[in-house]
Structures are given as structure tokens and as C-alpha cells.
Short mmCIF file of C-alpha atoms in Angstrom, two decimals:
data_model
loop_
_atom_site.label_atom_id
_atom_site.label_comp_id
_atom_site.label_asym_id
_atom_site.label_seq_id
_atom_site.Cartn_x
_atom_site.Cartn_y
_atom_site.Cartn_z
CA THR A 1 -0.05 -0.10 -0.31
CA LEU A 2 1.51 3.59 -0.85
CA PRO A 3 1.72 6.21 1.90
CA LEU A 4 -1.01 8.48 2.39
CA THR A 5 -0.07 12.21 2.00
CA ALA A 6 -1.70 15.14 4.07
CA GLY A 7 -5.42 15.41 3.45
CA GLN A 8 -6.17 11.71 2.18
CA THR A 9 -8.87 9.51 3.67
CA THR A 10 -8.92 5.45 3.22
CA THR A 11 -11.92 3.83 1.90
CA THR A 12 -12.70 0.22 2.13
CA THR A 13 -12.38 -0.82 -1.43
CA THR A 14 -13.24 -4.61 -2.98
CA LEU A 15 -11.84 -5.53 -6.24
CA ALA A 16 -13.97 -6.72 -9.25
CA THR A 17 -12.10 -8.79 -11.83
CA THR A 18 -13.65 -9.34 -15.18
CA HIS A 19 -13.32 -11.62 -18.16
CA THR A 20 -10.70 -9.25 -19.93
CA LYS A 21 -8.28 -9.25 -16.60
CA LYS A 22 -9.36 -5.24 -16.02
CA ARG A 23 -9.24 -4.76 -12.52
CA ILE A 24 -12.23 -2.50 -11.38
CA LEU A 25 -12.04 -0.76 -8.09
CA THR A 26 -15.73 -0.36 -6.61
CA PRO A 27 -16.37 1.35 -3.19
CA SER A 28 -18.69 -0.87 -0.73
CA THR A 29 -21.31 0.73 0.72
CA SER A 30 -20.67 -1.12 3.92
CA SER A 31 -17.83 0.76 4.90
CA LYS A 32 -19.97 4.27 4.33
CA THR A 33 -22.82 3.98 6.15
CA ARG A 34 -23.19 4.89 9.64
CA VAL A 35 -25.67 2.11 11.57
CA PRO A 36 -26.91 4.17 14.60
CA THR A 37 -26.82 2.55 18.06
CA PRO A 38 -30.33 2.16 19.35
CA LYS A 39 -31.01 3.16 22.68
CA TRP A 40 -32.78 0.63 25.07
CA HIS A 41 -36.43 0.67 25.79
CA PRO A 42 -38.47 -1.80 28.10
CA PRO A 43 -41.45 -3.35 25.92
CA TRP A 44 -44.80 -1.89 26.62
CA LYS A 45 -47.97 -4.21 27.85
CA LEU A 46 -51.51 -3.48 28.40
CA SER A 47 -52.39 -2.28 32.00
CA SER A 48 -56.38 -1.62 32.23
CA VAL A 49 -59.12 -1.18 29.39
CA ILE A 50 -62.03 1.61 29.72
CA SER A 51 -65.34 0.40 28.36
CA SER A 52 -67.68 3.35 28.46
CA HIS A 53 -68.19 4.87 25.01
CA LEU A 54 -71.08 3.23 22.79
CA GLY A 55 -69.19 3.87 19.38
CA TRP A 56 -65.47 4.09 18.29
CA VAL A 57 -63.27 6.19 20.09
CA ARG A 58 -61.85 8.18 17.56
CA SER A 59 -60.08 11.17 19.83
CA VAL A 60 -57.92 11.71 22.97
CA GLY A 61 -56.57 14.99 24.64
CA PHE A 62 -54.76 15.31 27.93
CA ASP A 63 -55.09 18.01 30.64
CA PRO A 64 -52.34 20.30 31.21
CA THR A 65 -52.06 18.87 34.78
CA ASN A 66 -52.03 15.25 33.99
CA ASP A 67 -55.31 14.96 36.22
CA MET A 68 -57.56 14.07 33.92
CA PHE A 69 -58.09 12.98 30.18
CA ALA A 70 -61.01 13.38 27.62
CA THR A 71 -62.14 11.00 24.83
CA GLY A 72 -64.57 11.91 22.02
CA GLY A 73 -66.26 8.74 19.95
CA ALA A 74 -68.70 8.13 17.03
CA ASP A 75 -71.28 7.95 19.90
CA ARG A 76 -71.15 11.80 19.35
CA VAL A 77 -70.09 12.61 23.47
CA ILE A 78 -67.06 13.77 24.92
CA LYS A 79 -65.97 11.95 28.04
CA ILE A 80 -63.68 12.99 30.83
CA PHE A 81 -62.07 10.62 32.81
CA ASP A 82 -59.76 10.97 36.41
CA PHE A 83 -56.47 9.68 35.10
CA ALA A 84 -55.29 8.12 38.00
CA LYS A 85 -58.78 5.96 38.47
CA ALA A 86 -58.66 4.90 35.10
CA CYS A 87 -55.03 3.59 35.28
CA VAL A 88 -56.34 0.98 37.92
CA GLY A 89 -59.35 0.45 36.52
CA ALA A 90 -61.86 2.10 39.27
CA GLU A 91 -65.52 2.21 38.42
CA ASP A 92 -65.37 5.75 39.00
CA ALA A 93 -62.98 6.84 36.77
CA LEU A 94 -65.93 8.77 34.53
CA LYS A 95 -66.33 12.18 35.86
CA ILE A 96 -68.38 13.68 33.26
CA THR A 97 -70.11 13.07 29.67
CA LEU A 98 -70.50 16.34 27.63
CA THR A 99 -73.05 16.17 25.07
CA GLY A 100 -73.41 18.69 22.15
CA HIS A 101 -71.94 17.20 18.88
CA VAL A 102 -74.60 15.77 16.18
CA SER A 103 -71.47 13.73 14.44
CA PRO A 104 -68.39 11.82 15.72
CA VAL A 105 -66.04 13.80 17.82
CA ARG A 106 -62.51 13.58 15.74
CA GLY A 107 -60.34 16.40 17.49
CA LEU A 108 -59.87 17.27 21.42
CA ALA A 109 -57.42 19.76 22.98
CA PHE A 110 -57.12 21.26 26.64
CA SER A 111 -56.16 24.92 26.73
CA GLU A 112 -52.79 25.43 28.70
CA ARG A 113 -53.86 28.96 30.10
CA HIS A 114 -57.68 28.77 30.51
CA PRO A 115 -60.16 26.19 31.68
CA TYR A 116 -61.25 25.63 28.27
CA LEU A 117 -61.49 22.13 26.31
CA PHE A 118 -62.00 22.54 22.39
CA SER A 119 -63.58 19.92 20.40
CA ALA A 120 -64.28 19.21 16.70
CA GLY A 121 -66.46 16.71 15.17
CA GLU A 122 -67.45 15.64 11.63
CA ASP A 123 -70.83 17.67 11.87
CA LYS A 124 -68.37 20.84 10.68
CA MET A 125 -68.64 21.97 14.63
CA VAL A 126 -65.59 23.64 16.68
CA LYS A 127 -66.63 24.31 19.92
CA CYS A 128 -64.90 25.48 23.28
CA TRP A 129 -66.21 24.34 26.42
CA ASP A 130 -65.63 26.02 29.40
CA LEU A 131 -64.75 23.36 32.41
CA GLU A 132 -65.94 25.36 35.29
CA THR A 133 -69.82 25.37 34.20
CA ASN A 134 -69.66 22.12 31.82
CA GLN A 135 -70.97 24.52 28.93
CA VAL A 136 -70.29 25.25 25.42
CA ILE A 137 -69.36 28.87 25.35
CA ARG A 138 -68.09 29.25 21.78
CA HIS A 139 -68.47 28.06 18.57
CA TYR A 140 -66.58 28.52 15.53
CA HIS A 141 -68.20 28.28 12.26
CA GLY A 142 -66.55 28.40 8.81
CA HIS A 143 -65.58 24.63 7.71
CA LEU A 144 -67.41 23.64 4.80
CA SER A 145 -67.57 20.13 6.02
CA GLY A 146 -66.32 17.44 8.74
CA VAL A 147 -63.59 18.69 10.87
CA PHE A 148 -61.18 16.02 11.02
CA CYS A 149 -58.19 17.68 13.77
CA LEU A 150 -57.69 20.68 16.19
CA LYS A 151 -54.26 22.00 17.77
CA LEU A 152 -53.94 24.65 19.91
CA HIS A 153 -51.17 26.95 19.54
CA PRO A 154 -48.28 26.56 22.47
CA LEU A 155 -47.92 30.20 22.98
CA LEU A 156 -50.72 32.89 21.03
CA ASP A 157 -54.35 32.35 21.93
CA ILE A 158 -55.30 30.77 18.62
CA LEU A 159 -56.39 27.47 17.42
CA VAL A 160 -56.20 25.82 14.25
CA THR A 161 -58.70 23.11 12.79
CA GLY A 162 -58.21 20.90 9.46
CA GLY A 163 -60.58 18.36 7.72
CA ARG A 164 -62.76 17.55 4.39
CA ASP A 165 -62.39 20.59 3.32
CA ALA A 166 -59.02 20.41 2.30
CA VAL A 167 -58.11 23.51 4.37
CA ALA A 168 -56.45 24.70 7.19
CA ARG A 169 -58.76 27.71 9.29
CA VAL A 170 -56.91 29.69 11.86
CA TRP A 171 -58.96 31.00 14.77
CA ASP A 172 -58.73 33.77 17.35
CA MET A 173 -59.98 31.66 20.01
CA ARG A 174 -61.76 34.89 22.01
CA SER A 175 -63.34 36.56 19.06
CA LYS A 176 -64.06 33.35 17.18
CA GLN A 177 -62.90 35.39 14.05
CA GLN A 178 -61.17 33.31 11.28
CA ILE A 179 -57.66 34.41 11.00
CA HIS A 180 -56.27 32.35 8.00
CA VAL A 181 -57.95 29.76 5.49
CA LEU A 182 -54.58 27.85 4.62
CA SER A 183 -55.37 26.42 1.59
CA GLY A 184 -53.16 24.54 -0.89
CA HIS A 185 -53.90 21.07 -0.12
CA ASP A 186 -56.02 18.99 -2.72
CA ASN A 187 -57.69 16.75 -0.14
CA THR A 188 -58.59 16.31 3.60
CA VAL A 189 -56.44 17.77 6.16
CA GLY A 190 -55.91 14.82 8.09
CA ALA A 191 -52.99 15.88 10.71
CA ILE A 192 -51.76 19.31 12.22
CA LEU A 193 -48.81 19.96 14.29
CA THR A 194 -48.49 23.99 15.94
CA LYS A 195 -45.16 25.20 17.35
CA SER A 196 -43.63 28.30 18.72
CA THR A 197 -41.14 28.96 16.31
CA ASP A 198 -41.81 28.92 11.91
CA PRO A 199 -42.69 27.19 10.67
CA GLN A 200 -45.56 27.58 13.36
CA ILE A 201 -48.21 25.49 11.59
CA ILE A 202 -47.47 21.95 9.74
CA THR A 203 -50.68 20.11 8.17
CA GLY A 204 -50.50 16.50 6.58
CA SER A 205 -53.39 15.77 4.25
CA HIS A 206 -54.66 12.75 2.19
CA ASP A 207 -53.40 14.35 -0.68
CA THR A 208 -50.14 12.79 0.33
CA THR A 209 -48.12 15.79 0.95
CA VAL A 210 -46.84 17.95 3.96
CA LYS A 211 -47.04 21.62 4.02
CA LEU A 212 -45.04 24.07 6.37
CA TRP A 213 -46.79 27.53 6.87
CA ASP A 214 -46.18 31.00 7.73
CA LEU A 215 -48.51 31.93 10.17
CA ALA A 216 -48.13 35.47 9.99
CA ALA A 217 -48.81 36.05 6.05
CA GLY A 218 -50.80 32.92 6.09
CA LYS A 219 -49.21 31.07 3.26
CA CYS A 220 -47.16 27.84 2.73
CA MET A 221 -43.27 27.80 2.94
CA THR A 222 -42.52 24.59 1.74
CA THR A 223 -44.57 21.57 0.29
CA LEU A 224 -42.94 17.76 1.18
CA THR A 225 -43.74 15.34 -1.52
CA HIS A 226 -42.00 12.43 -0.40
CA HIS A 227 -45.02 10.29 0.76
CA LYS A 228 -47.14 8.05 -1.64
CA LYS A 229 -49.78 7.53 0.57
CA SER A 230 -52.70 9.44 2.33
CA ILE A 231 -50.97 11.31 5.85
CA ARG A 232 -53.17 10.57 9.10
CA ALA A 233 -51.05 11.30 11.59
CA LEU A 234 -48.06 13.90 12.58
CA VAL A 235 -46.00 14.22 15.59
CA GLN A 236 -43.10 16.30 16.69
CA PRO A 237 -40.35 15.40 20.24
CA THR A 238 -40.10 18.09 22.77
CA PHE A 239 -36.33 17.40 22.65
CA GLU A 240 -35.51 18.62 19.49
CA ASN A 241 -36.72 20.45 16.39
CA THR A 242 -37.79 17.68 14.05
CA PHE A 243 -41.03 16.19 13.12
CA LEU A 244 -42.45 13.12 12.12
CA SER A 245 -45.27 12.07 9.28
CA GLY A 246 -47.11 8.52 9.00
CA ALA A 247 -48.56 7.09 6.06
CA ALA A 248 -49.06 3.51 4.76
CA ASP A 249 -45.83 3.65 3.00
CA THR A 250 -43.61 4.31 5.72
CA LEU A 251 -42.75 7.08 8.54
CA LYS A 252 -40.67 10.09 7.29
CA LYS A 253 -38.60 12.28 10.23
CA TRP A 254 -37.90 15.68 9.41
CA ASN A 255 -36.31 18.81 9.99
CA GLY A 256 -38.66 21.06 11.82
CA LYS A 257 -37.05 24.08 10.69
CA ASN A 258 -36.66 23.63 6.87
CA GLY A 259 -38.40 20.39 6.10
CA GLN A 260 -35.35 18.71 5.34
CA PHE A 261 -35.68 14.85 4.91
CA ILE A 262 -33.64 12.93 7.53
CA LYS A 263 -34.78 9.48 7.11
CA ASN A 264 -37.57 6.46 6.69
CA PHE A 265 -38.58 4.37 9.62
CA THR A 266 -39.56 1.54 7.44
CA GLY A 267 -41.49 -1.98 8.51
CA HIS A 268 -44.98 -0.86 9.71
CA ASN A 269 -46.86 -1.95 6.71
CA SER A 270 -50.56 -0.80 7.79
CA VAL A 271 -52.51 2.37 7.26
CA ILE A 272 -51.16 4.58 10.32
CA ASN A 273 -53.90 6.36 12.04
CA ALA A 274 -52.05 7.59 15.06
CA MET A 275 -48.76 8.67 16.08
CA ALA A 276 -47.33 9.05 20.17
CA LEU A 277 -44.08 10.31 21.17
CA ASN A 278 -42.59 10.67 24.97
CA ASP A 279 -39.78 12.38 26.39
CA ASP A 280 -37.73 9.59 26.44
CA GLY A 281 -37.56 8.90 22.67
CA VAL A 282 -40.23 6.17 22.50
CA LEU A 283 -42.51 6.47 19.40
CA LEU A 284 -45.74 4.56 18.83
CA SER A 285 -47.38 3.99 15.78
CA ALA A 286 -50.32 2.46 15.86
CA GLY A 287 -52.61 1.11 12.29
CA ASP A 288 -56.11 0.84 11.22
CA ASP A 289 -55.71 -2.87 11.61
CA GLY A 290 -55.12 -2.61 15.44
CA THR A 291 -50.70 -3.13 14.84
CA MET A 292 -48.51 -1.26 16.92
CA GLN A 293 -45.16 -0.36 16.65
CA PHE A 294 -42.60 1.11 19.27
CA TRP A 295 -39.52 2.91 17.78
CA ASP A 296 -36.59 4.35 19.21
CA TYR A 297 -37.16 7.53 17.83
CA HIS A 298 -33.31 8.69 17.85
CA SER A 299 -32.20 5.43 15.29
CA GLY A 300 -35.64 4.61 13.85
CA TYR A 301 -35.17 0.67 15.44
CA ALA A 302 -38.55 -0.71 16.11
CA PHE A 303 -37.95 -2.61 19.52
CA GLN A 304 -41.55 -3.99 20.05
CA LYS A 305 -44.09 -5.17 17.14
CA THR A 306 -47.46 -5.85 18.86
CA GLU A 307 -51.17 -5.82 18.35
CA THR A 308 -54.09 -4.45 19.87
CA ILE A 309 -56.32 -7.36 21.84
CA PRO A 310 -60.02 -6.75 20.93
CA GLN A 311 -62.69 -6.45 23.63
CA PRO A 312 -64.51 -9.81 24.00
CA GLY A 313 -67.70 -9.89 21.97
CA SER A 314 -66.33 -7.71 19.31
CA LEU A 315 -65.27 -8.53 15.72
CA ASP A 316 -62.25 -9.26 14.67
CA ALA A 317 -62.59 -6.51 12.30
CA GLU A 318 -62.80 -4.09 14.80
CA ASN A 319 -59.10 -4.12 15.90
CA GLY A 320 -58.35 -0.55 14.93
CA ILE A 321 -56.55 1.94 16.82
CA PHE A 322 -57.97 5.99 15.87
CA ALA A 323 -56.20 7.74 18.62
CA ALA A 324 -53.45 7.47 20.80
CA GLU A 325 -51.39 9.81 23.30
CA PHE A 326 -48.66 9.56 26.06
CA ASP A 327 -49.67 11.28 29.36
CA LEU A 328 -47.32 14.30 30.51
CA THR A 329 -44.98 12.25 32.42
CA GLY A 330 -44.49 9.65 29.21
CA THR A 331 -45.25 6.27 31.78
CA ARG A 332 -48.87 5.95 30.22
CA LEU A 333 -49.93 5.66 26.62
CA ILE A 334 -53.80 5.80 26.44
CA THR A 335 -54.87 4.13 22.89
CA CYS A 336 -58.81 4.79 21.20
CA GLU A 337 -59.72 1.75 19.33
CA ALA A 338 -62.51 0.38 17.05
CA ASP A 339 -63.76 -1.86 19.73
CA LYS A 340 -64.97 0.90 21.93
CA THR A 341 -62.41 1.12 24.25
CA ILE A 342 -60.02 3.19 25.57
CA LYS A 343 -56.74 1.17 26.95
CA ILE A 344 -53.94 2.09 28.86
CA TRP A 345 -50.64 0.71 28.23
CA LYS A 346 -47.46 1.01 30.78
CA GLU A 347 -43.88 -0.33 30.23
CA ASP A 348 -42.97 -3.61 31.60
CA GLU A 349 -41.19 -3.34 34.90
CA GLU A 350 -39.59 -6.73 35.10
CA ALA A 351 -38.30 -6.39 31.23
CA SER A 352 -34.39 -5.88 31.06
CA GLU A 353 -31.45 -5.28 28.46
CA LEU A 354 -30.95 -9.49 29.09
CA SER A 355 -34.56 -10.38 28.91
CA HIS A 356 -35.24 -8.07 25.77
CA PRO A 357 -32.05 -7.20 24.24
CA VAL A 358 -31.42 -5.01 21.20
CA ASP A 359 -31.46 -7.36 18.14
CA LEU A 360 -27.95 -5.54 16.66
CA VAL A 361 -27.79 -8.07 14.04
CA ALA A 362 -31.12 -8.12 12.13
CA TRP A 363 -30.90 -4.09 12.87
CA ARG A 364 -27.73 -3.73 11.25
CA LYS A 365 -28.50 -5.79 7.99
CA LYS A 366 -31.57 -3.72 7.50
CA CYS A 367 -29.62 -0.58 7.78
CA LEU A 368 -27.05 -1.95 5.25
CA THR A 369 -30.29 -3.32 2.93
CA GLU A 370 -31.62 0.24 3.28
CA ALA A 371 -28.03 1.67 2.12
CA LYS A 372 -28.14 -0.33 -0.83
CA GLN A 373 -30.99 0.48 -2.03
CA ARG A 374 -30.17 4.08 -1.63
CA VAL A 375 -27.37 3.54 -3.71
#
């Protein structure tokens, strides 16, 4: 081998010899591929099941104090549960049932600064409930069809709703005025993210695109067209400026500032209805067929693949998950399902790195195979 001069680097090369004895040098992909080391997480198991709704459970929202959570269903009601009692399966976990919607309730969000709960439904209605009187105090009129998702801004008193009329509408919480109509999608807006830094609004649509919006101007900054299937779920971590979009083809991780593509999370081959992420970097993707995958958010390693268990007496076809959210501590996970139940999951305390090791061989093989496909 020749001695290296300053500034030169070595790369592993493989020799391929042709019949004419010409020697062709081809760089091997394995030497350049960085395989991220997954962080170990304990597997999750079912802790308790709440059977209260009379229809599919479509949405969930956590109170900022972590004392209670609300769920909305196809039975047109919103139910508010005491979180601690629900975790142990107590009979009196249900605090109150709110009626007022005339179609399935598809979006719920508690305000961090007011005693308000916001709800959105397929009846085109967006309502603001005062939790001190349990009354509807405001309606936000303007959607032309069902409203499928709802998010509150972390700092400003505005809410963003998206639905089947293919637009996201930005509302002033107090005056009920529509600030912006974020139009540009060609199909239902299925998921929304809001954050305090630009782009302050991110929308995912059934037209397979993700759009990043400039809130001040009410205009689209960037459109991401990488997905081939409808996007029904978006999620973002608290610990870094990235976000994840979920579709039936793959989950994709993006830079939160400019929308630059970072990586694919492949392997969950079903329609992704919901995703949830906790501060520990545990990501859940939940499918329309009841499949659940738990991932390490940093590396993209799927450390657990499981399936939800339908309630006895329900059909196998009702094995679907519509919404999922971690509580504020990240130690409990709530899934809202097609068998009309709300399921609470927790980490398996008895699991260890010895009993459930990270399959590094399969993980390395998967990373290298995907690297070859990209080349």
C-alpha cells in the first residue's frame, strides 16, 4: 500500500475482476454506512381497559395538569376521565359526559392557559367548552365539511382546525374570528402540528403532501411530496426540532425548521391512524388493523411489534386504533380503538436488557440493505 499524503483518507474497496483481466475498483457501501446504535427501551404491555363509549373512540386529549383526559367518540359524546382512577380500572373513573356534537368527535385539546376544552367533529362544528360550568361558550363557524383534526398554538390564543374541505383554518380563540384560511391541499387535511417557532403550523393531508406554513402571512413556505400514501398522523418531540409524518408507505422524519428529509422508519405496513411520542424518545405508530410498533425515535429501531387485543364480543375487524397519546410523564399510553374501548398501556417493569435485548444483527442488516437500495 502507498503511504498517505496529508488530507487523504482511506475507503474500503472491493476488487471485481472481469474476463479481460481488467481490475475495476468499486467502493463498498458497508464501510460508508453509519449504523446508529439504538437506545434500549423496555417493552410496553396492556395495563387497563375502559369500556365506556358506545361507538368507535376517535380522539383523545390530556389536561395540562395530567389529572384527567378526555375522549371523543362516534357516539357523539365527549367523556372526561380521572386519569389516576382510569389507570387502576376504577369504576368511578368517569367524571362527566359532555353532549352537544351531532356527529363523531374527531379532535380534542385542553388549553394550557384557560379552563377550556376545544372539540371538533364531523358535524363541521368546532366548540369551546368551559370546564368550570361544563357548557359550550363559543362556536367557530366556517368549515364546509367535517373537521378531522384540531390543535392549539403553544403560545398564542389561537386554534387551528383541518378537515374534509381541504383547508386548515386558524381561529382567534376569544373573538371567534377566522384569522387565516390555509388553502393549498387537494384533499382532506388529516393532521396538524403547531409550534412556537417558524414554521408555526405543519399540516399533513390525504393528498400525500406535508405543508409548512408561515403563520404571520398565512402562506405555505414548503411542500414535502415524498410520501406516496395519505398522511393521517404527525408528531413532534419536545427535545429537538424535528417532526415525523406517518402514512401507509412509511414513517418519515424531517427537520422542523426547513422540512429537510432526515430518514425513513420502515416496517409498519398498515394504514397509520395515530402516532405518539414521549420525552424518553419512545415513538408509537398505531395502525388501522390494530398493529402497534414501538420505535426508538433517535435511531429508527423498532424495538417492539405487537397487536392490540379486541374486547371480548367484538369482531376481529374492530381491531383498529384511531388515536393515541402519552400522558405528560410519558409512563402511560392511551389508545382509542374501534372495539369502543380506551386502553391504557405501561412499560413492563420486569423487563431488562438481558430479557429483551436489542437485536443488533438484524438492525445492522436492515440498515445496510436500505443503504444499498438508496445507492
